[in-house]
């Protein structure tokens, strides 16, 4: 069963990687992660691309989609659609059999994506996951390591047990993040040219300044917080703010005042 789930999630990265490429060129990413008492996790993410889309439209002709950098937008539907429906349609087009494994289908049906519009103009992408179990989160994190960004910012040590959330904040310290990202980007670079391409890609990433406005919400009141980090702030009894910019993450000279490796949030 685990093999089938991992195989399915590897196919899902075909859709995930264009999404992450979009994130890096976004003006801002607003996300809300909700931790439920039954140990499941829900994520809602809105990716603001209005500025980049406007620039692409002015440079590329009649529509933003005419610009090659944004051609992957056609992968995303205009209304919420789960990954099972999307991958089923893709399988039918390519004549590839769709998995019938119930566990794999269940995970795909919990993941949704759509395009955002305002006044008939596309402004970005929305993505959500609905009540993923700890095992589903772990499998998703491991098999998504094709994405250097996810690999550098996720860890199996970030745990939610229904009452206590352990955040592995070490990965959000600029020095650790930059070092991890460099290792991941050069891991598969076997030739000098591949290593040069990886270095060039890293330099280009430093040009983006995407702002990540992240909210962490709980169903019960926050009882206590152990550990401190500049980017982890309590807003109210149910909400934690964890916001930063991509520029900050890549700034190895940035010195944080509080940078504990773990922040543990205990709820009632």
mmCIF file of C-alpha atoms in Angstrom:
data_model
loop_
_atom_site.group_PDB
_atom_site.id
_atom_site.type_symbol
_atom_site.label_atom_id
_atom_site.label_comp_id
_atom_site.label_asym_id
_atom_site.label_seq_id
_atom_site.Cartn_x
_atom_site.Cartn_y
_atom_site.Cartn_z
ATOM 1 C CA UNK A 1 0.000 0.000 0.000
ATOM 2 C CA UNK A 2 2.797 2.430 0.912
ATOM 3 C CA UNK A 3 4.511 1.692 -2.404
ATOM 4 C CA UNK A 4 1.335 2.488 -4.325
ATOM 5 C CA UNK A 5 0.809 5.715 -2.400
ATOM 6 C CA UNK A 6 4.405 6.823 -2.980
ATOM 7 C CA UNK A 7 4.135 5.955 -6.675
ATOM 8 C CA UNK A 8 0.987 8.069 -6.955
ATOM 9 C CA UNK A 9 2.584 11.004 -5.154
ATOM 10 C CA UNK A 10 5.599 10.902 -7.458
ATOM 11 C CA UNK A 11 3.194 11.363 -10.362
ATOM 12 C CA UNK A 12 1.619 14.240 -8.455
ATOM 13 C CA UNK A 13 4.947 16.133 -8.493
ATOM 14 C CA UNK A 14 4.319 16.650 -12.234
ATOM 15 C CA UNK A 15 1.653 19.121 -11.091
ATOM 16 C CA UNK A 16 3.478 20.296 -7.984
ATOM 17 C CA UNK A 17 6.674 21.508 -9.644
ATOM 18 C CA UNK A 18 4.914 24.040 -11.949
ATOM 19 C CA UNK A 19 3.042 25.254 -8.871
ATOM 20 C CA UNK A 20 6.300 25.826 -6.992
ATOM 21 C CA UNK A 21 7.818 27.595 -9.991
ATOM 22 C CA UNK A 22 4.830 29.932 -9.807
ATOM 23 C CA UNK A 23 5.311 30.431 -6.054
ATOM 24 C CA UNK A 24 8.883 31.646 -6.573
ATOM 25 C CA UNK A 25 7.658 34.331 -9.000
ATOM 26 C CA UNK A 26 4.652 35.324 -6.886
ATOM 27 C CA UNK A 27 4.215 38.663 -5.154
ATOM 28 C CA UNK A 28 2.907 36.956 -2.025
ATOM 29 C CA UNK A 29 1.749 33.583 -0.768
ATOM 30 C CA UNK A 30 -1.006 33.660 1.852
ATOM 31 C CA UNK A 31 -1.533 30.359 3.606
ATOM 32 C CA UNK A 32 -3.548 29.065 6.546
ATOM 33 C CA UNK A 33 -2.626 25.723 8.092
ATOM 34 C CA UNK A 34 -5.253 24.331 10.461
ATOM 35 C CA UNK A 35 -4.350 21.622 12.950
ATOM 36 C CA UNK A 36 -7.404 19.586 13.948
ATOM 37 C CA UNK A 37 -7.916 17.708 17.206
ATOM 38 C CA UNK A 38 -8.171 14.391 15.330
ATOM 39 C CA UNK A 39 -4.448 14.792 14.348
ATOM 40 C CA UNK A 40 -5.259 15.763 10.739
ATOM 41 C CA UNK A 41 -3.996 18.888 8.966
ATOM 42 C CA UNK A 42 -5.710 21.186 6.457
ATOM 43 C CA UNK A 43 -3.909 23.745 4.286
ATOM 44 C CA UNK A 44 -5.314 26.599 2.206
ATOM 45 C CA UNK A 45 -2.863 28.564 0.058
ATOM 46 C CA UNK A 46 -3.509 31.567 -2.203
ATOM 47 C CA UNK A 47 -0.671 32.573 -4.518
ATOM 48 C CA UNK A 48 -0.827 36.197 -5.677
ATOM 49 C CA UNK A 49 0.555 36.453 -9.229
ATOM 50 C CA UNK A 50 -1.207 39.649 -10.325
ATOM 51 C CA UNK A 51 1.950 41.729 -10.801
ATOM 52 C CA UNK A 52 3.885 38.985 -12.630
ATOM 53 C CA UNK A 53 0.876 38.117 -14.791
ATOM 54 C CA UNK A 54 0.418 41.760 -15.731
ATOM 55 C CA UNK A 55 4.060 42.013 -16.736
ATOM 56 C CA UNK A 56 3.857 38.794 -18.749
ATOM 57 C CA UNK A 57 0.710 40.017 -20.487
ATOM 58 C CA UNK A 58 2.338 43.296 -21.499
ATOM 59 C CA UNK A 59 5.418 41.515 -22.789
ATOM 60 C CA UNK A 60 3.798 38.439 -24.299
ATOM 61 C CA UNK A 61 0.850 39.579 -26.372
ATOM 62 C CA UNK A 62 -2.856 38.954 -25.904
ATOM 63 C CA UNK A 63 -2.664 36.888 -22.746
ATOM 64 C CA UNK A 64 -0.332 35.941 -19.935
ATOM 65 C CA UNK A 65 -0.499 32.356 -21.167
ATOM 66 C CA UNK A 66 1.267 33.393 -24.360
ATOM 67 C CA UNK A 67 4.440 33.840 -22.357
ATOM 68 C CA UNK A 68 6.307 30.535 -22.190
ATOM 69 C CA UNK A 69 7.122 31.042 -18.521
ATOM 70 C CA UNK A 70 3.424 30.914 -17.724
ATOM 71 C CA UNK A 71 2.253 28.207 -20.114
ATOM 72 C CA UNK A 72 1.795 25.813 -17.169
ATOM 73 C CA UNK A 73 -1.162 27.902 -15.981
ATOM 74 C CA UNK A 74 -3.313 25.852 -18.315
ATOM 75 C CA UNK A 75 -2.761 22.919 -15.960
ATOM 76 C CA UNK A 76 -4.912 24.575 -13.322
ATOM 77 C CA UNK A 77 -8.749 24.585 -13.554
ATOM 78 C CA UNK A 78 -10.863 27.707 -12.998
ATOM 79 C CA UNK A 79 -12.873 26.055 -10.210
ATOM 80 C CA UNK A 80 -11.795 23.788 -7.372
ATOM 81 C CA UNK A 81 -10.890 20.353 -8.693
ATOM 82 C CA UNK A 82 -9.215 17.549 -6.811
ATOM 83 C CA UNK A 83 -6.064 15.847 -8.023
ATOM 84 C CA UNK A 84 -7.881 12.573 -8.639
ATOM 85 C CA UNK A 85 -10.111 14.245 -11.237
ATOM 86 C CA UNK A 86 -7.166 16.065 -12.820
ATOM 87 C CA UNK A 87 -4.937 12.998 -13.008
ATOM 88 C CA UNK A 88 -7.827 10.860 -14.221
ATOM 89 C CA UNK A 89 -8.379 13.270 -17.122
ATOM 90 C CA UNK A 90 -4.640 13.292 -17.840
ATOM 91 C CA UNK A 91 -4.530 9.482 -17.816
ATOM 92 C CA UNK A 92 -7.440 9.295 -20.258
ATOM 93 C CA UNK A 93 -5.750 11.755 -22.643
ATOM 94 C CA UNK A 94 -2.476 9.815 -22.594
ATOM 95 C CA UNK A 95 -4.080 6.377 -22.548
ATOM 96 C CA UNK A 96 -2.357 5.493 -19.276
ATOM 97 C CA UNK A 97 -4.211 3.305 -16.740
ATOM 98 C CA UNK A 98 -5.309 5.170 -13.588
ATOM 99 C CA UNK A 99 -4.554 3.656 -10.192
ATOM 100 C CA UNK A 100 -7.413 1.787 -8.517
ATOM 101 C CA UNK A 101 -5.726 1.691 -5.124
ATOM 102 C CA UNK A 102 -8.248 3.031 -2.593
ATOM 103 C CA UNK A 103 -5.633 4.641 -0.328
ATOM 104 C CA UNK A 104 -4.022 6.502 -3.231
ATOM 105 C CA UNK A 105 -7.389 7.716 -4.493
ATOM 106 C CA UNK A 106 -8.330 8.894 -1.006
ATOM 107 C CA UNK A 107 -5.225 11.098 -0.785
ATOM 108 C CA UNK A 108 -5.724 12.550 -4.264
ATOM 109 C CA UNK A 109 -9.311 13.443 -3.435
ATOM 110 C CA UNK A 110 -8.069 15.499 -0.481
ATOM 111 C CA UNK A 111 -5.890 17.749 -2.654
ATOM 112 C CA UNK A 112 -7.443 20.593 -4.664
ATOM 113 C CA UNK A 113 -6.250 23.335 -7.012
ATOM 114 C CA UNK A 114 -7.801 26.198 -8.987
ATOM 115 C CA UNK A 115 -7.023 29.516 -10.668
ATOM 116 C CA UNK A 116 -8.005 32.803 -8.986
ATOM 117 C CA UNK A 117 -9.723 35.557 -10.984
ATOM 118 C CA UNK A 118 -10.763 39.152 -10.344
ATOM 119 C CA UNK A 119 -12.781 41.157 -12.893
ATOM 120 C CA UNK A 120 -12.253 38.312 -15.385
ATOM 121 C CA UNK A 121 -8.476 38.670 -15.051
ATOM 122 C CA UNK A 122 -6.379 35.860 -13.652
ATOM 123 C CA UNK A 123 -4.611 36.898 -10.437
ATOM 124 C CA UNK A 124 -3.007 33.658 -9.279
ATOM 125 C CA UNK A 125 -3.449 30.098 -8.067
ATOM 126 C CA UNK A 126 -5.141 28.563 -5.025
ATOM 127 C CA UNK A 127 -4.194 25.212 -3.540
ATOM 128 C CA UNK A 128 -5.623 23.279 -0.599
ATOM 129 C CA UNK A 129 -5.303 19.987 1.244
ATOM 130 C CA UNK A 130 -8.228 18.731 3.290
ATOM 131 C CA UNK A 131 -7.571 16.901 6.572
ATOM 132 C CA UNK A 132 -4.450 14.922 5.691
ATOM 133 C CA UNK A 133 -3.442 12.324 8.275
ATOM 134 C CA UNK A 134 0.096 12.312 9.782
ATOM 135 C CA UNK A 135 1.050 9.370 7.547
ATOM 136 C CA UNK A 136 -0.265 11.119 4.432
ATOM 137 C CA UNK A 137 1.670 14.278 5.326
ATOM 138 C CA UNK A 138 4.842 12.242 5.846
ATOM 139 C CA UNK A 139 4.501 10.429 2.502
ATOM 140 C CA UNK A 140 3.766 13.695 0.710
ATOM 141 C CA UNK A 141 6.803 15.392 2.239
ATOM 142 C CA UNK A 142 9.178 12.538 1.400
ATOM 143 C CA UNK A 143 8.078 12.034 -2.192
ATOM 144 C CA UNK A 144 7.984 15.768 -2.920
ATOM 145 C CA UNK A 145 11.751 16.076 -2.522
ATOM 146 C CA UNK A 146 11.974 16.560 -6.275
ATOM 147 C CA UNK A 147 11.243 20.117 -5.278
ATOM 148 C CA UNK A 148 14.339 21.732 -3.763
ATOM 149 C CA UNK A 149 12.151 24.312 -2.031
ATOM 150 C CA UNK A 150 10.046 21.685 -0.249
ATOM 151 C CA UNK A 151 13.124 19.650 0.596
ATOM 152 C CA UNK A 152 14.775 22.653 2.202
ATOM 153 C CA UNK A 153 11.758 23.765 4.226
ATOM 154 C CA UNK A 154 10.125 20.535 5.341
ATOM 155 C CA UNK A 155 11.144 17.964 7.918
ATOM 156 C CA UNK A 156 9.758 14.750 9.319
ATOM 157 C CA UNK A 157 10.386 16.287 12.757
ATOM 158 C CA UNK A 158 7.471 18.722 12.370
ATOM 159 C CA UNK A 159 4.825 16.754 14.253
ATOM 160 C CA UNK A 160 1.192 17.297 15.264
ATOM 161 C CA UNK A 161 -0.344 14.773 17.650
ATOM 162 C CA UNK A 162 -3.732 16.423 18.173
ATOM 163 C CA UNK A 163 -2.555 18.509 21.119
ATOM 164 C CA UNK A 164 1.093 19.448 20.598
ATOM 165 C CA UNK A 165 2.737 20.894 17.477
ATOM 166 C CA UNK A 166 6.516 20.637 17.144
ATOM 167 C CA UNK A 167 7.910 23.052 14.553
ATOM 168 C CA UNK A 168 11.390 22.272 13.251
ATOM 169 C CA UNK A 169 12.297 25.969 13.001
ATOM 170 C CA UNK A 170 15.986 25.258 12.385
ATOM 171 C CA UNK A 171 15.125 24.897 8.685
ATOM 172 C CA UNK A 172 13.789 28.458 8.695
ATOM 173 C CA UNK A 173 17.062 29.991 9.857
ATOM 174 C CA UNK A 174 18.654 31.664 6.785
ATOM 175 C CA UNK A 175 22.035 29.980 7.205
ATOM 176 C CA UNK A 176 20.527 26.492 7.566
ATOM 177 C CA UNK A 177 18.021 27.070 4.763
ATOM 178 C CA UNK A 178 20.668 28.291 2.299
ATOM 179 C CA UNK A 179 23.027 25.433 3.150
ATOM 180 C CA UNK A 180 20.271 22.808 2.771
ATOM 181 C CA UNK A 181 19.060 24.322 -0.483
ATOM 182 C CA UNK A 182 22.565 24.350 -1.967
ATOM 183 C CA UNK A 183 23.072 20.693 -1.052
ATOM 184 C CA UNK A 184 19.729 19.667 -2.550
ATOM 185 C CA UNK A 185 20.294 21.621 -5.764
ATOM 186 C CA UNK A 186 23.734 20.105 -6.336
ATOM 187 C CA UNK A 187 22.929 16.592 -5.083
ATOM 188 C CA UNK A 188 22.124 15.231 -8.530
ATOM 189 C CA UNK A 189 24.544 17.490 -10.397
ATOM 190 C CA UNK A 190 27.215 15.020 -11.499
ATOM 191 C CA UNK A 191 28.911 17.064 -14.240
ATOM 192 C CA UNK A 192 30.555 20.487 -14.150
ATOM 193 C CA UNK A 193 27.888 21.907 -16.457
ATOM 194 C CA UNK A 194 25.104 20.559 -14.221
ATOM 195 C CA UNK A 195 26.779 22.089 -11.168
ATOM 196 C CA UNK A 196 27.102 25.409 -13.011
ATOM 197 C CA UNK A 197 23.398 25.287 -13.880
ATOM 198 C CA UNK A 198 22.536 24.613 -10.236
ATOM 199 C CA UNK A 199 24.655 27.585 -9.121
ATOM 200 C CA UNK A 200 22.998 29.775 -11.749
ATOM 201 C CA UNK A 201 19.533 28.662 -10.624
ATOM 202 C CA UNK A 202 20.378 29.476 -7.005
ATOM 203 C CA UNK A 203 21.618 32.943 -8.010
ATOM 204 C CA UNK A 204 18.380 33.535 -9.919
ATOM 205 C CA UNK A 205 16.281 32.453 -6.953
ATOM 206 C CA UNK A 206 17.888 35.229 -4.899
ATOM 207 C CA UNK A 207 16.302 37.758 -7.259
ATOM 208 C CA UNK A 208 12.790 36.813 -6.144
ATOM 209 C CA UNK A 209 11.289 38.318 -3.019
ATOM 210 C CA UNK A 210 8.105 36.378 -2.489
ATOM 211 C CA UNK A 211 6.439 37.177 0.825
ATOM 212 C CA UNK A 212 5.038 34.210 2.748
ATOM 213 C CA UNK A 213 2.187 35.257 5.026
ATOM 214 C CA UNK A 214 1.548 32.108 7.023
ATOM 215 C CA UNK A 215 -1.051 31.586 9.727
ATOM 216 C CA UNK A 216 -1.185 28.477 11.927
ATOM 217 C CA UNK A 217 -4.592 27.832 13.498
ATOM 218 C CA UNK A 218 -5.776 25.418 16.172
ATOM 219 C CA UNK A 219 -9.261 24.215 17.145
ATOM 220 C CA UNK A 220 -8.514 24.578 20.867
ATOM 221 C CA UNK A 221 -6.742 27.340 22.809
ATOM 222 C CA UNK A 222 -2.962 27.580 22.892
ATOM 223 C CA UNK A 223 -1.871 26.631 26.405
ATOM 224 C CA UNK A 224 1.872 27.321 26.193
ATOM 225 C CA UNK A 225 4.769 27.820 23.768
ATOM 226 C CA UNK A 226 8.234 26.396 24.349
ATOM 227 C CA UNK A 227 11.122 27.876 22.384
ATOM 228 C CA UNK A 228 11.384 31.183 20.522
ATOM 229 C CA UNK A 229 11.916 32.221 16.924
ATOM 230 C CA UNK A 230 11.723 35.645 15.282
ATOM 231 C CA UNK A 231 9.240 34.364 12.726
ATOM 232 C CA UNK A 232 6.915 32.556 15.142
ATOM 233 C CA UNK A 233 4.516 34.961 16.893
ATOM 234 C CA UNK A 234 1.297 34.331 18.796
ATOM 235 C CA UNK A 235 -1.571 36.475 17.458
ATOM 236 C CA UNK A 236 -4.399 35.254 19.665
ATOM 237 C CA UNK A 237 -5.396 32.202 21.716
ATOM 238 C CA UNK A 238 -5.896 30.108 18.579
ATOM 239 C CA UNK A 239 -3.470 31.557 16.016
ATOM 240 C CA UNK A 240 0.263 31.717 15.341
ATOM 241 C CA UNK A 241 1.812 33.944 12.676
ATOM 242 C CA UNK A 242 4.839 32.566 10.850
ATOM 243 C CA UNK A 243 5.634 35.061 8.096
ATOM 244 C CA UNK A 244 8.875 35.805 6.226
ATOM 245 C CA UNK A 245 10.130 36.573 2.738
ATOM 246 C CA UNK A 246 12.132 34.417 0.356
ATOM 247 C CA UNK A 247 14.791 37.141 0.355
ATOM 248 C CA UNK A 248 15.162 36.736 4.120
ATOM 249 C CA UNK A 249 15.444 32.951 3.828
ATOM 250 C CA UNK A 250 18.321 33.295 1.356
ATOM 251 C CA UNK A 251 20.122 36.092 3.209
ATOM 252 C CA UNK A 252 22.957 34.230 4.940
ATOM 253 C CA UNK A 253 24.100 37.478 6.572
ATOM 254 C CA UNK A 254 20.738 37.961 8.320
ATOM 255 C CA UNK A 255 21.078 37.520 12.075
ATOM 256 C CA UNK A 256 17.935 36.478 13.941
ATOM 257 C CA UNK A 257 17.460 37.539 17.561
ATOM 258 C CA UNK A 258 15.582 34.370 18.485
ATOM 259 C CA UNK A 259 16.367 31.213 16.531
ATOM 260 C CA UNK A 260 15.674 28.112 18.599
ATOM 261 C CA UNK A 261 15.879 24.932 16.552
ATOM 262 C CA UNK A 262 12.427 23.830 17.702
ATOM 263 C CA UNK A 263 9.288 25.647 18.801
ATOM 264 C CA UNK A 264 6.726 23.497 20.616
ATOM 265 C CA UNK A 265 3.136 24.741 20.783
ATOM 266 C CA UNK A 266 0.905 22.991 23.336
ATOM 267 C CA UNK A 267 -2.872 23.377 23.119
ATOM 268 C CA UNK A 268 -5.569 22.628 25.677
#
